[in-house]
Coordinates of C-alpha atoms in Angstrom, one line a residue:
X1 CA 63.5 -0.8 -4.1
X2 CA 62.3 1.9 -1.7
X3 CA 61.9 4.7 -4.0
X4 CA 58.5 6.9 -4.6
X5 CA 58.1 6.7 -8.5
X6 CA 56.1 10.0 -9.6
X7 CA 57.1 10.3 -12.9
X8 CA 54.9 12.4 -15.3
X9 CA 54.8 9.2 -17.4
X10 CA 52.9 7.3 -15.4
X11 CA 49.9 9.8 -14.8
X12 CA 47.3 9.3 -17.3
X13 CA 47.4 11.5 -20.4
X14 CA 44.6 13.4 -19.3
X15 CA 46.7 14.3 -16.4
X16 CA 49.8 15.6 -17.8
X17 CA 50.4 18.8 -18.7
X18 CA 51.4 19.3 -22.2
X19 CA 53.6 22.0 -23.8
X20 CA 53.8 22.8 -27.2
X21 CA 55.0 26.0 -27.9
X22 CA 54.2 25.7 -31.7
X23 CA 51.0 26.4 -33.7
X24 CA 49.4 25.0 -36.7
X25 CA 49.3 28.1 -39.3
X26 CA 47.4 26.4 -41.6
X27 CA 44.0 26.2 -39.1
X28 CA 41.9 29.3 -37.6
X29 CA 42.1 29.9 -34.0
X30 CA 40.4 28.0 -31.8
X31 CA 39.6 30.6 -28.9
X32 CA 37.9 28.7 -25.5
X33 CA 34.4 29.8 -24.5
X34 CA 35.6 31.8 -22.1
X35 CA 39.3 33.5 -22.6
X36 CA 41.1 32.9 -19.1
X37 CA 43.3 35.6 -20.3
X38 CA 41.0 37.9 -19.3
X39 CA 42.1 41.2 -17.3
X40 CA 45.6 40.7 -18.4
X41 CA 47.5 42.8 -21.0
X42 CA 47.2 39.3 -23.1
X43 CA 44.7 37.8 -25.2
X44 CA 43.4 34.0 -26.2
X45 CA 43.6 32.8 -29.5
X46 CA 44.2 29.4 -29.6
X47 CA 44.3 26.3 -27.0
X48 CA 47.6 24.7 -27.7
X49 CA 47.6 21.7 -24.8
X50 CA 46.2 20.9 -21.2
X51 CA 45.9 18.0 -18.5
X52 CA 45.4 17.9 -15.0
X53 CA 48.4 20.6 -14.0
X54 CA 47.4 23.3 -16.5
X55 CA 46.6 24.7 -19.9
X56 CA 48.8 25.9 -22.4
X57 CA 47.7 28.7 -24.6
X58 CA 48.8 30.5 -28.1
X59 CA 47.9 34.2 -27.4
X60 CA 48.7 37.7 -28.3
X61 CA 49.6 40.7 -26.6
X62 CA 47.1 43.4 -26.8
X63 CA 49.5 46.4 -27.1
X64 CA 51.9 45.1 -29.0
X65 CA 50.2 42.1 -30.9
X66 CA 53.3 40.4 -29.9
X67 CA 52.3 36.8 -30.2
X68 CA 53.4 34.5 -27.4
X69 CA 52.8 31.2 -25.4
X70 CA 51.3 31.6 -22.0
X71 CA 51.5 28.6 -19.5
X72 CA 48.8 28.5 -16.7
X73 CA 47.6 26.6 -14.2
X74 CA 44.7 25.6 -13.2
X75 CA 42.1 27.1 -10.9
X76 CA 42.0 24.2 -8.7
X77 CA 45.4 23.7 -8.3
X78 CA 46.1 27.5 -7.2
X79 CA 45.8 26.8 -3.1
X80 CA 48.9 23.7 -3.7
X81 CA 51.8 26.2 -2.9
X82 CA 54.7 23.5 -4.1
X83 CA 52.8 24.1 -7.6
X84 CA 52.9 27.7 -7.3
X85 CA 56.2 27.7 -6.3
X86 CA 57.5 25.1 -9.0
X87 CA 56.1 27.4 -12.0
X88 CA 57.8 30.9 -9.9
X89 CA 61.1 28.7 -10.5
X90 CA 60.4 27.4 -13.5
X91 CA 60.2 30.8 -14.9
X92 CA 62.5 32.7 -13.4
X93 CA 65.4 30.2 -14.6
X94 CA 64.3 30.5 -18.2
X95 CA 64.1 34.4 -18.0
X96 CA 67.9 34.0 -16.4
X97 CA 68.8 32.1 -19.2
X98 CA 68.8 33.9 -22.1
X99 CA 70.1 31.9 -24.4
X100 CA 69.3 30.8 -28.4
X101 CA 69.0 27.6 -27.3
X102 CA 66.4 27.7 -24.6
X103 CA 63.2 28.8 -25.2
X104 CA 62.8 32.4 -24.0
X105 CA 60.3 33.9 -20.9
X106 CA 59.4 37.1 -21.2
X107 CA 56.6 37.6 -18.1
X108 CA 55.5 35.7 -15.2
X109 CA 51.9 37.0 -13.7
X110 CA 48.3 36.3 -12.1
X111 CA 45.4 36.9 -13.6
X112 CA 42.5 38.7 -11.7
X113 CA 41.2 35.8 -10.7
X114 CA 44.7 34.7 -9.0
X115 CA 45.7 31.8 -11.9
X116 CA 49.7 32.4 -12.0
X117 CA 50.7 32.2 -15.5
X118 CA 54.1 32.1 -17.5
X119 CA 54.4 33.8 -20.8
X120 CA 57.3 32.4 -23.5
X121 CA 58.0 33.1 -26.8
X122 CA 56.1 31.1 -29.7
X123 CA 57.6 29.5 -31.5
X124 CA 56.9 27.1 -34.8
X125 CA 58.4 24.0 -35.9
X126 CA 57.8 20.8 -33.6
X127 CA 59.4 18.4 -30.8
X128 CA 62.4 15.6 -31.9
X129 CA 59.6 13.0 -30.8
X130 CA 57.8 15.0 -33.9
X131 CA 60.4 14.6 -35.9
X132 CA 61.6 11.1 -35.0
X133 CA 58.4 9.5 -35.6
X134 CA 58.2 11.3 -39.0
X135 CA 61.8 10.7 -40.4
X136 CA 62.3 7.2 -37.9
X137 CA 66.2 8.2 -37.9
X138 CA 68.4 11.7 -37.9
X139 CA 71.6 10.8 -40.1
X140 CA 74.9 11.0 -38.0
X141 CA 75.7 14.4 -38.5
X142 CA 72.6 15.9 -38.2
X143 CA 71.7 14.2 -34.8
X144 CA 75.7 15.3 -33.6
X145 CA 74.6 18.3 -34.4
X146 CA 71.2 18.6 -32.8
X147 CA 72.7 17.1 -29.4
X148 CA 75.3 19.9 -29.8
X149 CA 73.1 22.5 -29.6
X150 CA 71.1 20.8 -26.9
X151 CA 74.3 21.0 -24.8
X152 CA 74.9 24.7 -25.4
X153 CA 71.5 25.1 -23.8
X154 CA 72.4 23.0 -21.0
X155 CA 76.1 24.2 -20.6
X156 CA 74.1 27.9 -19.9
X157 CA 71.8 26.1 -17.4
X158 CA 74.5 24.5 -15.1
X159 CA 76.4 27.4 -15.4
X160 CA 73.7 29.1 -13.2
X161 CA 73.3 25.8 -11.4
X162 CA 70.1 24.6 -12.3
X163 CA 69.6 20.8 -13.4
X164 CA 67.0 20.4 -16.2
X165 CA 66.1 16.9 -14.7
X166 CA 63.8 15.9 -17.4
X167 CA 65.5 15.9 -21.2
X168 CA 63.4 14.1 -23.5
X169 CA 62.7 14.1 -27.4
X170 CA 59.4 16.1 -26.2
X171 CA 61.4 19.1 -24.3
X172 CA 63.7 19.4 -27.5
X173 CA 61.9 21.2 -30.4
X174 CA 63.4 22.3 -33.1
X175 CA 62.2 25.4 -35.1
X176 CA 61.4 25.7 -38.6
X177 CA 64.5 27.5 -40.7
X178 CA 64.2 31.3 -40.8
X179 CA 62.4 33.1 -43.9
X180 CA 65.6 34.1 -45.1
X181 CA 66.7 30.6 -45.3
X182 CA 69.8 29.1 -42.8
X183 CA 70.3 25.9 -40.4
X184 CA 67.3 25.1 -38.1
X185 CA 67.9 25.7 -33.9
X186 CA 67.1 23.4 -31.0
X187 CA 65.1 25.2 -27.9
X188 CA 65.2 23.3 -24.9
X189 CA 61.9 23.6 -23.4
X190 CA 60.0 22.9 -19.5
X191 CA 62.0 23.3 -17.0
X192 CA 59.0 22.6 -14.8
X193 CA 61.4 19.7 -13.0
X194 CA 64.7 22.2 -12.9
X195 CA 66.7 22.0 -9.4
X196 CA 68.8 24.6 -8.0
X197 CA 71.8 23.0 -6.8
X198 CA 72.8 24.5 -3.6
X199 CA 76.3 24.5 -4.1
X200 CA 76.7 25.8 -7.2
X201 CA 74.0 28.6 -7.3
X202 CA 74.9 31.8 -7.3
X203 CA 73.4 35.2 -6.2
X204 CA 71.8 35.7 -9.8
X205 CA 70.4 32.0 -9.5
X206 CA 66.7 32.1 -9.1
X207 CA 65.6 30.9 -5.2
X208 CA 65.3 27.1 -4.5
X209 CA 62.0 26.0 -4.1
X210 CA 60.0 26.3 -0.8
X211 CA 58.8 22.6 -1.2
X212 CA 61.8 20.6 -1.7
X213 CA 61.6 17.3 -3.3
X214 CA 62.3 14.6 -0.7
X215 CA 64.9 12.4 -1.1
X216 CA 64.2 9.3 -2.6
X217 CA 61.3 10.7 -4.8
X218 CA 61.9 10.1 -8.3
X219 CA 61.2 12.6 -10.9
X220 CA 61.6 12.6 -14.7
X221 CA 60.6 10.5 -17.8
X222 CA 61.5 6.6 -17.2
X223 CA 63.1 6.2 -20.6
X224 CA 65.4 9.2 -20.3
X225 CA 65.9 9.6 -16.6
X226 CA 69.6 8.8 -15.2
X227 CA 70.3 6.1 -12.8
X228 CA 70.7 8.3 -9.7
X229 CA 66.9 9.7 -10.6
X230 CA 65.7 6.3 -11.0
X231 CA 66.7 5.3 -7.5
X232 CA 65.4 8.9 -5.9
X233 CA 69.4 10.0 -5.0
X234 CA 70.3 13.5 -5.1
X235 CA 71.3 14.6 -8.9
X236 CA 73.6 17.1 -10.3
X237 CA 74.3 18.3 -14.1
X238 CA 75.6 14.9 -15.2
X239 CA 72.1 13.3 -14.7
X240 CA 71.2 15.9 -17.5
X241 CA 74.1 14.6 -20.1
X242 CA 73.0 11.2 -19.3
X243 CA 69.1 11.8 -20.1
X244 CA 71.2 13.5 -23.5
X245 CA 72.7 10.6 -24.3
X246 CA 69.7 8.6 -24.5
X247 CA 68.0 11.1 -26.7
X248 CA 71.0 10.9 -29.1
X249 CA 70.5 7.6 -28.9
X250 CA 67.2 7.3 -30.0
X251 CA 68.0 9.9 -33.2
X252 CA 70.9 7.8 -34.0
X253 CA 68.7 4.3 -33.7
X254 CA 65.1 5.7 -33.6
X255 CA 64.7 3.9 -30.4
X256 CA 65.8 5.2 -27.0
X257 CA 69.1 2.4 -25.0
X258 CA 66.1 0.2 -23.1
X259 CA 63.2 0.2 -25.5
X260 CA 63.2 -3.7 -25.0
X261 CA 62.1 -3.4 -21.1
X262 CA 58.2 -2.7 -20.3
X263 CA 57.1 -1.0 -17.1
X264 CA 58.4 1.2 -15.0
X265 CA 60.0 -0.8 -11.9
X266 CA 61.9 -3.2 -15.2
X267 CA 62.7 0.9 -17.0
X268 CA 64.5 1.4 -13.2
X269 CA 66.3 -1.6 -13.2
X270 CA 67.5 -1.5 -16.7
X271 CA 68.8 1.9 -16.3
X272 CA 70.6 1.2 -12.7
X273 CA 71.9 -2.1 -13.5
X274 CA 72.4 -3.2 -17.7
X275 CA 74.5 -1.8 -20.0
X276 CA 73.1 -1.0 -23.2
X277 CA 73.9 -1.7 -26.4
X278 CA 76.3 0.4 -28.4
X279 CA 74.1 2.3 -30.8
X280 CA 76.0 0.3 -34.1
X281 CA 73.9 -2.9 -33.0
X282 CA 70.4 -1.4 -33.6
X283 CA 71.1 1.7 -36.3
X284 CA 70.0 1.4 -39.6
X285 CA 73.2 3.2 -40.5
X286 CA 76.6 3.3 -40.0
X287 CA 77.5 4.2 -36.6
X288 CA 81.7 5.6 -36.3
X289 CA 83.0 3.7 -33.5
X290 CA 83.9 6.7 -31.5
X291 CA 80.4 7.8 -31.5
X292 CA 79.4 4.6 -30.0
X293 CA 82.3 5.5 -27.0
X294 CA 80.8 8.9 -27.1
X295 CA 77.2 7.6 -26.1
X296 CA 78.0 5.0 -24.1
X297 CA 80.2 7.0 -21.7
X298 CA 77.5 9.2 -21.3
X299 CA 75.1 6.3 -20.3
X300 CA 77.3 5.1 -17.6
X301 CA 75.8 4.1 -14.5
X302 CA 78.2 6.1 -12.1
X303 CA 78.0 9.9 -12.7
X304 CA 81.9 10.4 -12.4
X305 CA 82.1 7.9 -15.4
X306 CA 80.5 9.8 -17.5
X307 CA 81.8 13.3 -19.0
X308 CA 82.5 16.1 -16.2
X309 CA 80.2 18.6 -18.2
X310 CA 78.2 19.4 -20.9
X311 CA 80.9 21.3 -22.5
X312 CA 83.5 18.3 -22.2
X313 CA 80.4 15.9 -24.3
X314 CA 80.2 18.8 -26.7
X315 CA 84.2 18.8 -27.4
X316 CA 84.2 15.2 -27.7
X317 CA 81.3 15.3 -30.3
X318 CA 82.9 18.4 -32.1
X319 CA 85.6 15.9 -33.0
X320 CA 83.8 13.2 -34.9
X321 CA 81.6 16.1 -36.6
X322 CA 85.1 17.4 -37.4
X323 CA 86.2 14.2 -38.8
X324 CA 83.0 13.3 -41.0
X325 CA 83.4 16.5 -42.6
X326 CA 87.1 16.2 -43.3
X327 CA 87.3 12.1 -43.4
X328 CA 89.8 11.9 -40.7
X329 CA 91.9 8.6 -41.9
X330 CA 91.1 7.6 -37.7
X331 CA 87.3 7.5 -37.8
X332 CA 87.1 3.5 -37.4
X333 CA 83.4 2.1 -38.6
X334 CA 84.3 -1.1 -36.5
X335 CA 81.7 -1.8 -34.0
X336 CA 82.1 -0.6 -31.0
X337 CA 82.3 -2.7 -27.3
X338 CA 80.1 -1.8 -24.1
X339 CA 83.8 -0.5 -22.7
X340 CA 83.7 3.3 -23.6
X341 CA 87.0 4.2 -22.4
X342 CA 89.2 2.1 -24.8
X343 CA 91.0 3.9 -28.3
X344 CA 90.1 2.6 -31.3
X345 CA 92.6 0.4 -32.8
X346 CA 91.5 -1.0 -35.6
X347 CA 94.3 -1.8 -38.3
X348 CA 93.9 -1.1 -41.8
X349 CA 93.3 -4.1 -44.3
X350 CA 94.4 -4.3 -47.9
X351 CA 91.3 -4.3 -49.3
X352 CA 89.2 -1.5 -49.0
X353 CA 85.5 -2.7 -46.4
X354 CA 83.5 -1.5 -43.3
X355 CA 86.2 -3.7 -41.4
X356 CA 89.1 -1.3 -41.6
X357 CA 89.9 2.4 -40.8
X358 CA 89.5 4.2 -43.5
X359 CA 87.5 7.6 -44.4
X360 CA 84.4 6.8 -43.3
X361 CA 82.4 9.2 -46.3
X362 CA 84.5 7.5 -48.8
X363 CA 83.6 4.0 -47.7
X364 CA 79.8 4.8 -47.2
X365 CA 79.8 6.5 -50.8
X366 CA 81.5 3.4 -52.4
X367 CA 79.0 1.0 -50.7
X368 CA 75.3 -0.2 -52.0
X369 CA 72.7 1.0 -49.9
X370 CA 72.2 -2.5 -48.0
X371 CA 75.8 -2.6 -47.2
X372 CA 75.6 0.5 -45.3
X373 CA 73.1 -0.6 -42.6
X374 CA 73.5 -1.8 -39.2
X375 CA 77.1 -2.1 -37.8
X376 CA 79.9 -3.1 -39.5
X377 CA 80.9 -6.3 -39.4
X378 CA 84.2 -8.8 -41.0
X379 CA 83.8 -10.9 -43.6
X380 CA 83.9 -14.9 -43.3
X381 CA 86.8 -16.7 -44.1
X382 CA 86.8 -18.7 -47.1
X383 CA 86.7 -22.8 -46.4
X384 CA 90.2 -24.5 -46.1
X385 CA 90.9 -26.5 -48.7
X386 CA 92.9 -30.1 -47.5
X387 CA 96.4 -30.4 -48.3
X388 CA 97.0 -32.4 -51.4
X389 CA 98.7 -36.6 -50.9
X390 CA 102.2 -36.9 -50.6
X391 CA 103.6 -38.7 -53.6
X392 CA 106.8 -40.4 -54.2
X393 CA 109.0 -40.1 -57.4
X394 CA 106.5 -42.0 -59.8
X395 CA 107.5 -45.5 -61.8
X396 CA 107.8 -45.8 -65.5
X397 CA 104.7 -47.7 -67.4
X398 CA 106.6 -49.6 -69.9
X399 CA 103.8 -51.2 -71.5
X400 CA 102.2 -46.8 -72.5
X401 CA 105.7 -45.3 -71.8
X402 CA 104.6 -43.1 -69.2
X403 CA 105.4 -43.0 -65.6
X404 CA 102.0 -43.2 -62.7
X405 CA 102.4 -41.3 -59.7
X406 CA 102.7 -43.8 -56.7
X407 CA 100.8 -42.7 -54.1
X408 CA 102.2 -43.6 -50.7
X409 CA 99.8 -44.7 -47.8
X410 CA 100.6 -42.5 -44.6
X411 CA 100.7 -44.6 -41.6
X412 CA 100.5 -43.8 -38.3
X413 CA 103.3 -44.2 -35.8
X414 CA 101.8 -46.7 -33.4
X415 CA 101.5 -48.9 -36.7
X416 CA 105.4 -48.4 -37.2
X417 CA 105.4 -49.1 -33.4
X418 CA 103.6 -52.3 -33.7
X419 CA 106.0 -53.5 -36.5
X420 CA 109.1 -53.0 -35.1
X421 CA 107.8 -55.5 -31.9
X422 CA 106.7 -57.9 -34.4
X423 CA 109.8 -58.2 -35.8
X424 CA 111.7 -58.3 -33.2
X425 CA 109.8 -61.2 -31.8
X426 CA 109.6 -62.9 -35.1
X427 CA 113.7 -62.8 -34.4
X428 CA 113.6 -63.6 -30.9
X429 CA 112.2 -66.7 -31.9
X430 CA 114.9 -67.9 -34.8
X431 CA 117.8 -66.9 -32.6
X432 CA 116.0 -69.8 -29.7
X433 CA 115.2 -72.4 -32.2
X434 CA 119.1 -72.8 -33.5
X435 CA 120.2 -72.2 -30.1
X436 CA 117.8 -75.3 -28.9
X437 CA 119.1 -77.4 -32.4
X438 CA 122.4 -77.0 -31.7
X439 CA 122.0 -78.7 -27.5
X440 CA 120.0 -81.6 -29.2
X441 CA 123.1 -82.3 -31.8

């Protein structure tokens, strides 16, 4: 395998640049000792995250104490131009996209001592990895509709042609539910990795970067990254509902498709060459079986198996939501095959069971909480009993003036076979002795 891995995984933690955008309310500020902010119309007032790329900070501006996020890099790393270059992109595709369900920029500068820096929106709440590790699994319809809103945010992305190229449970945060009260949002976050795809930019597209990537370069997060990333190929949006698919994976499962594989080079191969599992096999839950298509066409190996765009997986997801709300009669809890593209077909039963197509609410709410985990699976057949002995019309008992059954020994026909010879030669032999009696008389 030829490829340059350079994954932000493999650097060491102290390497990586973090970036929460969230901070603890409960604890004081923890200014630095010296506020790198300094000179600009922002102020320090807490250090959020950092690694070897940069520093992430939770800060306030000084006009309009407007709090906000600011993203910077570090001093020593300010003569690497692709770096520069990567962070001018990264934020002027966020400030493009203005939608609910990225995270927002609103200012991109330098301080005076020539740091460039990137200013966002704070927000509170914390990352799906967060909440994953906290709750271990996201019921059905909450992860459907957590991975909708994830592909909103991407649908406004490739619409300007830029490719997020690193979705992952930490660039998906979701926000704590407004004061007011109401449903909780999903921000995609980092687009430190975004491409601009040539062909489908347009003149309100932010400029490609100076540096390109080179081809066969590999860049993303090993677990989530698509095939075509894996092997350094050039990418497009459907490397993006791929990574997607492997987060709703892991909310439906709470692990990601190839959590069985260790290393990187075995991560590549797994993702280029195995098929995973339909989610069913490992959830703690009942998984609908159209869900499981859903998922596993977007982990396809080949981008043009998998769904055109981001709005096509949304439709298809909008469905099953749409029929766990209603309990469509065709949402099928039979496990689902590695073969995405075949209907369900299950046929209904008699008897009510996780085997047969039924509403799936009704089922789960009828079932104990042990039959509802893991797929669904049929129930063994009972043993065969042995047909009972032929019997003959029985004989009266006249000494207790009852009649006995008479049971009749079932022979075989080469026993029949064998009989019939004997006889015959037993006759054979008669008809030759009178024959012989008769010449001697």
């Amino acid at each position: 395998m030829s490829a340059i891995i350079e994954t932000r995984s493999q650097r060491p933690r102290s390497q990586q640049l973090e970036m929460p955008v969230s901070d603890d309310r409960s604890s004081g500020p923890r200014p630095p000792a010296a506020d790198p902010l300094a000179g600009t119309p922002y102020r320090t007032e807490q250090l959020l995250g950092g690694g070897g790329m940069g520093e992430v900070v939770a800060a306030v501006h000084v006009v309009l104490d407007r709090r906000v996020v600011v993203k910077l890099l570090r001093r020593e790393l300010m003569q690497h131009p692709s770096l520069v270059d990567r962070m001018r992109l990264e934020a002027q595709s966020l400030a493009l996209l203005a939608h609910p369900h990225i995270v927002a920029v609103t200012d991109l500068g330098q301080t005076p001592a020539g740091r460039p820096y990137v200013v966002m929106e704070r927000l509170y709440g914390r990352t799906l990895r967060a909440e994953l590790k906290a709750r271990r699994v996201f019921p059905v319809a909450e992860a459907i509709e957590y991975a909708h809103q994830a592909l909103a945010g991407l649908a406004a992305a490739h619409e300007r042609g830029i490719v997020h190229r690193d979705i992952k449970l930490d660039n998906l945060f979701v926000c704590d539910p407004p004061a007011g009260g109401g449903a909780r949002q999903l921000k995609l976050l980092d687009f430190g990795l975004a491409k601009i795809i040539s062909e489908a930019a347009q003149r309100t597209s932010p400029a490609p970067l100076s540096h390109a990537t080179e081809e066969g370069m590999a860049l993303g997060t090993p677990k989530f990254f698509s095939p075509e990333q894996a092997r350094g190929m050039r990418v497009d949006s459907r490397a993006d509902l791929y990574s997607l698919g492997a987060v709703l994976y892991a909310l439906l499962t709470g692990r990601a498709p190839f959590d069985h594989v260790h290393g990187v080079i075995e991560l590549i191969r797994a993702h280029v060459y195995e098929v995973p599992a339909p989610p069913s096999a490992h959830a703690p839950q009942t998984v609908p079986t159209e869900l499981d298509r859903i998922v596993l066409r977007a982990l396809e190996k080949r981008p043009e198996d998998r769904f055109e765009s981001a709005p096509a997986f949304a439709s298809a997801l909008r469905e099953v939501a749409r029929a766990l709300r209603t309990s469509a009669p065709w949402m099928s809890t039979e496990p689902a095959t590695a073969s995405p593209r075949r209907g369900a077909a299950a046929a209904a039963t008699a008897e009510p069971g996780p085997d047969r197509t039924i509403p799936l609410l009704q089922w789960a709410a009828a079932q104990p909480p042990a039959a509802r985990r893991g797929p669904a699976r049929l129930a063994p057949l009972p043993p065969r009993e042995p047909p009972p002995p032929r019997t003959r019309p029985a004989a009266p008992d006249s000494t207790r003036g009852t009649t006995t059954p008479i049971r009749t020994a079932r022979r075989s026909p080469q026993w029949v076979l064998l009989a019939l010879v004997a006889a015959g030669t037993l006759l054979l032999s008669l008809v030759t002795v009178v024959i012989v009696l008769r010449l001697l008389g």
